[in-house]
mmCIF file of C-alpha atoms and ligand atoms in Angstrom:
data_model
loop_
_atom_site.group_PDB
_atom_site.id
_atom_site.type_symbol
_atom_site.label_atom_id
_atom_site.label_comp_id
_atom_site.label_asym_id
_atom_site.label_seq_id
_atom_site.Cartn_x
_atom_site.Cartn_y
_atom_site.Cartn_z
ATOM 1 C CA MET W 489 70.598 -28.468 11.415
ATOM 2 C CA ARG W 490 73.596 -27.421 13.478
ATOM 3 C CA GLU W 491 73.637 -28.192 17.196
ATOM 4 C CA GLY W 492 73.539 -25.306 19.658
ATOM 5 C CA LYS W 493 76.593 -24.673 21.804
ATOM 6 C CA LEU W 494 76.716 -25.284 25.513
ATOM 7 C CA PHE W 495 78.217 -22.418 27.546
ATOM 8 C CA VAL W 496 78.990 -23.102 31.184
ATOM 9 C CA ILE W 497 79.334 -20.021 33.365
ATOM 10 C CA SER W 498 80.563 -20.362 36.907
ATOM 11 C CA GLY W 499 82.509 -18.638 39.633
ATOM 12 C CA PRO W 500 82.012 -17.783 43.296
ATOM 13 C CA SER W 501 78.625 -16.793 44.669
ATOM 14 C CA GLY W 502 78.100 -13.027 44.428
ATOM 15 C CA THR W 503 80.574 -12.509 41.603
ATOM 16 C CA GLY W 504 77.744 -11.422 39.280
ATOM 17 C CA LYS W 505 77.054 -14.547 37.197
ATOM 18 C CA GLY W 506 73.291 -14.181 37.457
ATOM 19 C CA THR W 507 73.399 -10.489 36.573
ATOM 20 C CA ILE W 508 75.599 -11.140 33.524
ATOM 21 C CA CYS W 509 73.482 -14.086 32.329
ATOM 22 C CA ASP W 510 70.238 -12.108 32.688
ATOM 23 C CA ARG W 511 71.655 -9.369 30.502
ATOM 24 C CA ILE W 512 72.802 -11.822 27.842
ATOM 25 C CA ILE W 513 69.458 -13.631 27.767
ATOM 26 C CA LYS W 514 67.494 -10.364 27.533
ATOM 27 C CA GLU W 515 69.659 -9.125 24.671
ATOM 28 C CA ASN W 516 69.730 -12.349 22.683
ATOM 29 C CA ASP W 517 66.746 -14.449 21.591
ATOM 30 C CA ASP W 518 68.925 -17.299 20.316
ATOM 31 C CA VAL W 519 70.296 -18.176 23.748
ATOM 32 C CA ALA W 520 68.450 -20.067 26.479
ATOM 33 C CA LEU W 521 69.326 -20.165 30.152
ATOM 34 C CA SER W 522 68.877 -23.572 31.712
ATOM 35 C CA ILE W 523 66.595 -23.487 34.767
ATOM 36 C CA SER W 524 68.022 -25.667 37.513
ATOM 37 C CA MET W 525 66.198 -27.635 40.141
ATOM 38 C CA THR W 526 67.060 -26.854 43.753
ATOM 39 C CA THR W 527 66.042 -27.843 47.264
ATOM 40 C CA ARG W 528 66.937 -24.334 48.505
ATOM 41 C CA LYS W 529 64.014 -22.149 49.555
ATOM 42 C CA PRO W 530 63.167 -19.252 47.223
ATOM 43 C CA ARG W 531 64.659 -15.865 48.112
ATOM 44 C CA GLU W 532 62.335 -12.897 48.198
ATOM 45 C CA GLY W 533 61.230 -12.133 44.658
ATOM 46 C CA GLU W 534 62.305 -15.465 43.169
ATOM 47 C CA ILE W 535 59.683 -17.309 41.131
ATOM 48 C CA ASP W 536 59.286 -21.062 40.733
ATOM 49 C CA GLY W 537 59.928 -22.071 37.124
ATOM 50 C CA VAL W 538 61.690 -18.780 36.354
ATOM 51 C CA ASN W 539 64.712 -18.590 38.689
ATOM 52 C CA TYR W 540 64.699 -22.258 39.664
ATOM 53 C CA TYR W 541 62.355 -25.178 39.994
ATOM 54 C CA PHE W 542 62.059 -25.231 43.786
ATOM 55 C CA VAL W 543 61.510 -28.811 44.920
ATOM 56 C CA THR W 544 61.533 -30.959 48.051
ATOM 57 C CA ASP W 545 64.383 -33.340 48.919
ATOM 58 C CA GLU W 546 62.110 -36.221 47.860
ATOM 59 C CA GLU W 547 61.397 -34.693 44.451
ATOM 60 C CA PHE W 548 65.104 -34.075 43.933
ATOM 61 C CA GLU W 549 65.957 -37.686 44.871
ATOM 62 C CA ARG W 550 63.307 -38.918 42.441
ATOM 63 C CA ALA W 551 64.839 -36.873 39.599
ATOM 64 C CA ILE W 552 68.252 -38.431 40.396
ATOM 65 C CA ALA W 553 66.742 -41.936 40.363
ATOM 66 C CA GLU W 554 65.092 -41.216 37.005
ATOM 67 C CA ASP W 555 68.433 -40.080 35.529
ATOM 68 C CA GLY W 556 66.936 -36.639 35.037
ATOM 69 C CA PHE W 557 70.097 -34.573 35.559
ATOM 70 C CA LEU W 558 73.007 -33.732 33.281
ATOM 71 C CA GLU W 559 74.844 -33.002 36.543
ATOM 72 C CA TYR W 560 73.889 -32.287 40.114
ATOM 73 C CA ALA W 561 75.794 -31.198 43.190
ATOM 74 C CA ARG W 562 75.453 -30.295 46.806
ATOM 75 C CA VAL W 563 76.227 -26.578 47.132
ATOM 76 C CA TYR W 564 76.121 -24.702 50.463
ATOM 77 C CA GLU W 565 73.946 -27.339 52.146
ATOM 78 C CA HIS W 566 71.384 -27.620 49.342
ATOM 79 C CA SER W 567 71.070 -29.698 46.191
ATOM 80 C CA TYR W 568 71.155 -28.168 42.742
ATOM 81 C CA GLY W 569 70.833 -29.974 39.419
ATOM 82 C CA THR W 570 70.689 -29.265 35.697
ATOM 83 C CA PRO W 571 67.643 -30.915 34.071
ATOM 84 C CA LYS W 572 68.965 -33.118 31.269
ATOM 85 C CA LYS W 573 65.986 -33.335 28.880
ATOM 86 C CA ALA W 574 65.380 -29.598 28.525
ATOM 87 C CA VAL W 575 69.050 -28.789 27.853
ATOM 88 C CA LEU W 576 69.575 -31.548 25.286
ATOM 89 C CA ALA W 577 66.317 -30.611 23.496
ATOM 90 C CA ARG W 578 67.372 -26.964 23.143
ATOM 91 C CA LEU W 579 70.848 -27.920 21.903
ATOM 92 C CA SER W 580 69.472 -30.343 19.318
ATOM 93 C CA GLU W 581 67.073 -27.687 17.985
ATOM 94 C CA GLY W 582 70.112 -25.421 17.437
ATOM 95 C CA THR W 583 69.693 -23.080 20.411
ATOM 96 C CA ASP W 584 72.726 -22.134 22.507
ATOM 97 C CA VAL W 585 72.272 -22.944 26.175
ATOM 98 C CA ILE W 586 73.912 -21.292 29.181
ATOM 99 C CA LEU W 587 74.352 -23.243 32.405
ATOM 100 C CA GLU W 588 74.991 -20.982 35.385
ATOM 101 C CA ILE W 589 76.301 -23.544 37.832
ATOM 102 C CA ASP W 590 78.900 -24.006 40.543
ATOM 103 C CA THR W 591 82.467 -25.184 39.947
ATOM 104 C CA GLN W 592 81.766 -28.837 40.896
ATOM 105 C CA GLY W 593 78.937 -28.955 38.344
ATOM 106 C CA ALA W 594 81.113 -27.279 35.716
ATOM 107 C CA MET W 595 83.914 -29.833 36.199
ATOM 108 C CA ASN W 596 81.363 -32.672 35.923
ATOM 109 C CA ILE W 597 79.994 -31.253 32.676
ATOM 110 C CA LYS W 598 83.560 -30.840 31.365
ATOM 111 C CA ARG W 599 84.122 -34.587 31.760
ATOM 112 C CA LYS W 600 80.831 -35.520 30.062
ATOM 113 C CA TYR W 601 80.588 -32.718 27.518
ATOM 114 C CA PRO W 602 84.129 -31.501 26.706
ATOM 115 C CA GLU W 603 82.895 -29.641 23.615
ATOM 116 C CA GLY W 604 81.190 -27.173 25.975
ATOM 117 C CA VAL W 605 82.701 -23.717 26.445
ATOM 118 C CA PHE W 606 83.711 -23.013 30.037
ATOM 119 C CA ILE W 607 83.778 -19.430 31.327
ATOM 120 C CA PHE W 608 84.864 -18.461 34.843
ATOM 121 C CA ILE W 609 83.608 -15.142 36.235
ATOM 122 C CA LYS W 610 86.026 -13.616 38.753
ATOM 123 C CA PRO W 611 85.298 -10.798 41.199
ATOM 124 C CA PRO W 612 87.748 -7.851 41.029
ATOM 125 C CA SER W 613 88.805 -8.668 44.651
ATOM 126 C CA MET W 614 87.653 -10.690 47.650
ATOM 127 C CA HIS W 615 86.768 -7.416 49.377
ATOM 128 C CA GLU W 616 84.438 -6.482 46.513
ATOM 129 C CA LEU W 617 82.978 -10.002 46.533
ATOM 130 C CA ARG W 618 82.009 -9.601 50.202
ATOM 131 C CA LYS W 619 80.472 -6.208 49.445
ATOM 132 C CA ARG W 620 78.386 -7.700 46.635
ATOM 133 C CA ILE W 621 77.115 -10.669 48.651
ATOM 134 C CA GLU W 622 76.289 -8.421 51.608
ATOM 135 C CA GLY W 623 74.834 -5.757 49.309
ATOM 136 C CA ARG W 624 72.551 -8.312 47.660
ATOM 137 C CA GLY W 625 71.050 -8.531 51.151
ATOM 138 C CA LYS W 626 69.371 -11.868 50.618
ATOM 139 C CA ASP W 627 71.516 -14.286 52.627
ATOM 140 C CA ASP W 628 71.864 -14.756 56.388
ATOM 141 C CA PRO W 629 75.266 -13.733 57.883
ATOM 142 C CA ASP W 630 76.339 -17.364 58.506
ATOM 143 C CA ILE W 631 75.463 -18.278 54.910
ATOM 144 C CA ILE W 632 77.495 -15.287 53.680
ATOM 145 C CA GLU W 633 80.567 -16.516 55.621
ATOM 146 C CA LEU W 634 80.088 -20.022 54.206
ATOM 147 C CA ARG W 635 79.932 -18.655 50.661
ATOM 148 C CA LEU W 636 83.033 -16.484 51.138
ATOM 149 C CA GLY W 637 84.965 -19.473 52.527
ATOM 150 C CA GLU W 638 83.997 -21.561 49.502
ATOM 151 C CA ALA W 639 84.891 -18.692 47.162
ATOM 152 C CA GLU W 640 88.599 -18.957 48.078
ATOM 153 C CA LYS W 641 88.601 -22.631 47.035
ATOM 154 C CA GLU W 642 86.554 -22.009 43.891
ATOM 155 C CA MET W 643 88.963 -19.314 42.687
ATOM 156 C CA GLN W 644 91.694 -21.952 42.505
ATOM 157 C CA LEU W 645 89.754 -23.746 39.766
ATOM 158 C CA ALA W 646 89.783 -20.768 37.399
ATOM 159 C CA ASP W 647 92.655 -22.266 35.367
ATOM 160 C CA GLU W 648 90.499 -25.272 34.430
ATOM 161 C CA TYR W 649 88.227 -23.009 32.362
ATOM 162 C CA ASP W 650 88.604 -21.962 28.720
ATOM 163 C CA TYR W 651 88.083 -18.300 29.580
ATOM 164 C CA CYS W 652 88.272 -16.088 32.638
ATOM 165 C CA VAL W 653 86.357 -12.792 32.793
ATOM 166 C CA VAL W 654 86.783 -10.308 35.655
ATOM 167 C CA ASN W 655 83.451 -8.711 36.493
ATOM 168 C CA ASP W 656 84.603 -5.249 37.512
ATOM 169 C CA ASP W 657 82.613 -2.971 35.223
ATOM 170 C CA LEU W 658 79.372 -4.843 34.461
ATOM 171 C CA ASP W 659 78.931 -3.552 30.886
ATOM 172 C CA GLU W 660 82.487 -4.556 30.005
ATOM 173 C CA ALA W 661 82.061 -8.021 31.509
ATOM 174 C CA VAL W 662 78.809 -8.580 29.578
ATOM 175 C CA GLU W 663 80.506 -7.485 26.342
ATOM 176 C CA LYS W 664 83.433 -9.849 26.984
ATOM 177 C CA VAL W 665 81.147 -12.841 27.536
ATOM 178 C CA LYS W 666 79.110 -11.940 24.424
ATOM 179 C CA LYS W 667 82.327 -11.708 22.385
ATOM 180 C CA ILE W 668 83.496 -15.114 23.639
ATOM 181 C CA MET W 669 80.143 -16.588 22.580
ATOM 182 C CA ALA W 670 80.321 -14.986 19.125
ATOM 183 C CA ASP W 671 83.981 -15.993 18.613
ATOM 184 C CA GLU W 672 83.224 -19.599 19.570
ATOM 185 C CA HIS W 673 80.603 -19.720 16.808
ATOM 186 C CA SER W 674 82.952 -18.418 14.170
ATOM 187 C CA ALA W 675 85.861 -20.657 15.348
HETATM 188 P P1 ADP M 593 75.940 -14.523 41.485
HETATM 189 O O1 ADP M 593 74.854 -14.905 40.503
HETATM 190 O O2 ADP M 593 77.322 -14.764 40.955
HETATM 191 O O3 ADP M 593 75.739 -15.115 42.854
HETATM 192 P P2 ADP M 593 74.662 -11.874 41.384
HETATM 193 O O4 ADP M 593 74.438 -11.723 39.918
HETATM 194 O O5 ADP M 593 73.472 -12.197 42.248
HETATM 195 O O6 ADP M 593 75.853 -12.947 41.679
HETATM 196 O O7 ADP M 593 75.362 -10.529 41.897
HETATM 197 C C1 ADP M 593 75.636 -10.295 43.270
HETATM 198 C C2 ADP M 593 75.402 -8.799 43.567
HETATM 199 O O8 ADP M 593 76.440 -8.037 42.923
HETATM 200 C C3 ADP M 593 74.076 -8.277 43.053
HETATM 201 O O9 ADP M 593 73.533 -7.392 44.014
HETATM 202 C C4 ADP M 593 74.452 -7.547 41.758
HETATM 203 O O10 ADP M 593 73.562 -6.499 41.477
HETATM 204 C C5 ADP M 593 75.850 -7.029 42.069
HETATM 205 N N1 ADP M 593 76.742 -6.923 40.893
HETATM 206 C C6 ADP M 593 76.844 -7.773 39.839
HETATM 207 N N2 ADP M 593 77.788 -7.342 38.959
HETATM 208 C C7 ADP M 593 78.293 -6.189 39.478
HETATM 209 C C8 ADP M 593 79.312 -5.255 39.057
HETATM 210 N N3 ADP M 593 79.994 -5.432 37.922
HETATM 211 N N4 ADP M 593 79.563 -4.191 39.834
HETATM 212 C C9 ADP M 593 78.880 -4.016 40.998
HETATM 213 N N5 ADP M 593 77.909 -4.836 41.472
HETATM 214 C C10 ADP M 593 77.620 -5.922 40.720
HETATM 215 P P1 5GP M 594 72.207 -19.615 44.650
HETATM 216 O O1 5GP M 594 71.722 -20.350 45.883
HETATM 217 O O2 5GP M 594 72.991 -18.366 45.006
HETATM 218 O O3 5GP M 594 71.114 -19.352 43.643
HETATM 219 O O4 5GP M 594 73.234 -20.587 43.920
HETATM 220 C C1 5GP M 594 74.282 -21.154 44.653
HETATM 221 C C2 5GP M 594 75.289 -21.783 43.711
HETATM 222 O O5 5GP M 594 74.691 -22.908 43.059
HETATM 223 C C3 5GP M 594 75.756 -20.847 42.590
HETATM 224 O O6 5GP M 594 77.169 -21.000 42.465
HETATM 225 C C4 5GP M 594 75.041 -21.375 41.371
HETATM 226 O O7 5GP M 594 75.783 -21.130 40.184
HETATM 227 C C5 5GP M 594 75.008 -22.858 41.688
HETATM 228 N N1 5GP M 594 74.011 -23.596 40.901
HETATM 229 C C6 5GP M 594 72.807 -23.178 40.456
HETATM 230 N N2 5GP M 594 72.199 -24.141 39.751
HETATM 231 C C7 5GP M 594 73.047 -25.202 39.715
HETATM 232 C C8 5GP M 594 73.007 -26.493 39.102
HETATM 233 O O8 5GP M 594 72.054 -26.886 38.446
HETATM 234 N N3 5GP M 594 74.080 -27.295 39.306
HETATM 235 C C9 5GP M 594 75.156 -26.903 40.037
HETATM 236 N N4 5GP M 594 76.173 -27.773 40.148
HETATM 237 N N5 5GP M 594 75.249 -25.698 40.615
HETATM 238 C C10 5GP M 594 74.200 -24.857 40.463
#
């Protein structure tokens, strides 16, 4: 049986990664979205085991000690990690897997898993990025400033990715990511 492909989607917070990934997952049964573990508290409406596995610092440390992560990173004062077993199991059963992770995590995966396909999602402008993070209305003002500061640095890594998609019109961005995924299969 053929192995599934690993697609790594990253880009600054608020650029629309989650929105794009949700659409792709809903429209395609053959693609799985990896559920990360995080020590961040759930935002309103987020569900444990659906959006993330929300864990304590101790539980996260234990998963590191047990070699349970494909990668993990400290992002905006919290820890986030990609569970190794679940991702490798899906790939070996032939399912494509999307990792929606930050740029540090993406660069780590690129070193360990260079056959992955790396897609950077860019906002149309920094002004629009601020509007989206503020419009999402789920982060405190100081957290928003922290995320915007990091965004400037993250944008400089875009060239390290195989593909760059500007998320201006959402439908167009979703179509572009879907086309990249289809083209990678026929390559
Ligand atoms: P990320 O996962 O990159 O942090 P989200 O998917 O949470 O970003 O999107 C941030 C906000 O921007 C959300 O409120 C979302 O509805 C909105 N958004 C996403 N894509 C677009 C778009 N193309 N145009 C306008 N708003 C968008
Ligand atoms: P948020 O707190 O907004 O859900 O996510 C913050 C950042 O952490 C986003 O850039 C998101 O892509 C990233 N992230 C989510 N899960 C993981 C993960 O497992 N590993 C890494 N490195 N980053 C992650």
